[in-house]
Coordinates of C-alpha atoms in Angstrom, one line a residue:
M25 CA -17.1 26.3 11.6
E26 CA -17.1 23.7 8.9
T27 CA -13.9 21.7 8.1
N28 CA -13.2 19.8 5.0
Q29 CA -11.2 17.0 6.7
P30 CA -11.1 13.9 4.5
T31 CA -12.7 10.7 5.8
K32 CA -10.0 8.4 7.2
V33 CA -10.3 4.7 6.1
T34 CA -8.3 1.8 7.7
V35 CA -7.4 -1.6 6.4
Q36 CA -5.3 -4.2 8.1
A37 CA -3.9 -7.7 8.1
V38 CA -1.8 -9.9 10.3
I39 CA 0.9 -11.5 8.1
Q40 CA 2.5 -14.8 9.3
A41 CA 6.1 -13.5 8.7
P42 CA 8.6 -11.5 10.7
V43 CA 8.6 -7.7 10.3
E44 CA 11.9 -7.7 8.4
K45 CA 10.4 -9.8 5.6
V46 CA 7.1 -7.9 5.6
W47 CA 8.9 -4.6 5.3
R48 CA 11.1 -5.9 2.4
Y49 CA 8.1 -7.3 0.5
W50 CA 6.1 -4.1 1.1
T51 CA 8.9 -1.8 -0.2
E52 CA 11.0 -3.6 -2.8
P53 CA 9.8 -3.0 -6.4
E54 CA 10.4 -6.7 -7.4
H55 CA 7.8 -7.7 -4.8
I56 CA 5.4 -4.8 -5.2
T57 CA 4.7 -5.8 -8.8
K58 CA 3.7 -9.3 -7.6
W59 CA 1.0 -8.3 -5.1
N60 CA -0.2 -4.7 -5.7
Q61 CA -3.6 -5.2 -7.4
A62 CA -7.1 -5.4 -6.1
S63 CA -8.3 -8.2 -8.4
E64 CA -7.1 -10.9 -10.7
D65 CA -7.9 -8.9 -13.8
W66 CA -5.4 -6.2 -12.8
H67 CA -1.6 -6.2 -12.4
A68 CA 1.3 -3.9 -11.6
P69 CA 3.8 -4.2 -14.4
R70 CA 6.2 -1.6 -13.0
A71 CA 7.2 -0.2 -9.7
E72 CA 9.8 2.4 -8.6
N73 CA 10.6 3.2 -5.0
D74 CA 13.0 5.7 -3.4
L75 CA 12.3 4.7 0.2
R76 CA 13.4 7.8 2.2
V77 CA 11.8 11.0 3.5
G78 CA 11.4 13.2 0.4
G79 CA 11.8 10.1 -1.9
K80 CA 9.1 9.3 -4.5
F81 CA 7.4 6.1 -5.4
L82 CA 5.4 5.1 -8.4
T83 CA 3.5 1.9 -9.2
R84 CA 1.9 1.4 -12.6
M85 CA -1.5 -0.3 -12.3
E86 CA -3.2 -1.7 -15.4
A87 CA -6.1 -3.9 -16.4
K88 CA -4.6 -7.0 -17.9
D89 CA -6.8 -6.6 -21.0
G90 CA -5.2 -3.2 -21.6
S91 CA -8.5 -1.3 -21.3
M92 CA -7.3 1.1 -18.6
G93 CA -4.5 1.9 -16.3
F94 CA -3.0 4.6 -14.0
D95 CA 0.1 5.6 -12.1
F96 CA -0.2 5.4 -8.3
G97 CA 2.5 7.5 -6.7
G98 CA 3.5 9.9 -4.0
V99 CA 6.2 11.3 -1.8
Y100 CA 7.4 9.9 1.5
D101 CA 6.9 12.0 4.6
V102 CA 7.8 9.3 7.2
V103 CA 10.2 6.3 6.9
N104 CA 11.0 4.5 10.2
L105 CA 12.6 1.2 9.4
H106 CA 10.4 -1.8 10.3
E107 CA 7.9 0.5 12.0
A108 CA 6.1 3.1 9.9
I109 CA 5.7 4.6 6.5
G110 CA 3.8 7.8 5.7
Y111 CA 3.3 9.4 2.4
T112 CA 1.3 12.0 0.5
M113 CA -0.3 10.9 -2.7
E114 CA 0.0 13.1 -5.8
D115 CA -3.6 14.4 -5.2
G116 CA -2.6 15.6 -1.6
R117 CA -4.2 12.7 0.3
R118 CA -2.3 11.2 3.2
V119 CA -1.5 7.5 3.9
D120 CA 0.0 6.1 7.1
I121 CA 1.2 2.5 7.5
A122 CA 2.2 0.9 10.8
F123 CA 4.2 -2.3 10.9
I124 CA 3.7 -3.9 14.3
D125 CA 6.3 -6.6 15.2
Q126 CA 4.6 -9.5 16.9
G127 CA 7.5 -12.0 16.8
N128 CA 6.9 -14.4 13.9
E129 CA 3.9 -12.4 12.6
T130 CA 3.5 -8.7 11.7
K131 CA 0.3 -6.6 11.9
V132 CA 0.1 -4.1 9.1
I133 CA -2.4 -1.2 9.6
E134 CA -2.9 1.2 6.8
T135 CA -4.9 4.4 7.1
F136 CA -5.7 6.6 4.1
D137 CA -7.7 9.7 3.3
A138 CA -10.7 8.7 1.2
E139 CA -11.2 10.5 -2.1
S140 CA -14.6 12.0 -2.9
S141 CA -15.5 10.5 -6.3
N142 CA -16.1 6.9 -5.1
P143 CA -18.0 5.5 -2.1
V144 CA -15.9 5.0 1.0
E145 CA -17.0 1.4 1.2
F146 CA -15.7 0.8 -2.4
Q147 CA -12.3 2.4 -1.6
Q148 CA -12.0 0.4 1.7
A149 CA -12.8 -2.9 -0.2
G150 CA -10.3 -2.2 -2.9
W151 CA -7.5 -1.3 -0.4
Q152 CA -8.3 -4.3 1.7
A153 CA -8.2 -6.5 -1.3
I154 CA -4.7 -5.2 -2.1
T155 CA -3.7 -5.8 1.6
D156 CA -5.1 -9.3 1.4
N157 CA -3.0 -10.0 -1.8
F158 CA 0.1 -8.7 0.0
K159 CA -0.6 -11.1 3.0
A160 CA -1.1 -14.1 0.6
Y161 CA 2.0 -13.2 -1.5
T162 CA 4.2 -12.7 1.6
E163 CA 3.1 -15.8 3.4
Q164 CA 3.5 -18.0 0.2
N165 CA 7.0 -16.7 -0.8

C-alpha cells in the first residue's frame, strides 16, 4: 500500500536568550518583520498574528526590488506558551515548532512538510536561513 506522506524537514538553532524572549520575538509582528526572510534581498514588510488555536497568521514576503512577493500564512493548531506551536499552512502542509528552555538559551526545532515543486535541500536551506536570521536578530536586540 502506497502512502503520500510528505517528506518532513527539520531546521534548528540554539538562541542565546531565555525562552520568554525567544517566544516573544518569534510571535510578535513587530519582530517578525525584522527577521523573517531567507536572504538580504528579501524582506517581510507586514505581519499579522492571532496566536491562539484556530487563529490565523500572515506574513507578507517580498523581494526588495519589487520583482516578486507572496503571502505566507496558516492557521494555528497548537499553541502551548513557551513550549510549542503547530500550524497548518494554506496549502495543507504542517509545521511544528518546539521551544526548549535551556536556562539562558533556547533551542528552537522546526519541522515542516516539504512541498513537491522544489528540491528538499533547497527548502531546508531556505528555512534554515530564516531560522539563522531569527537567531541573529534575537541575540542582537
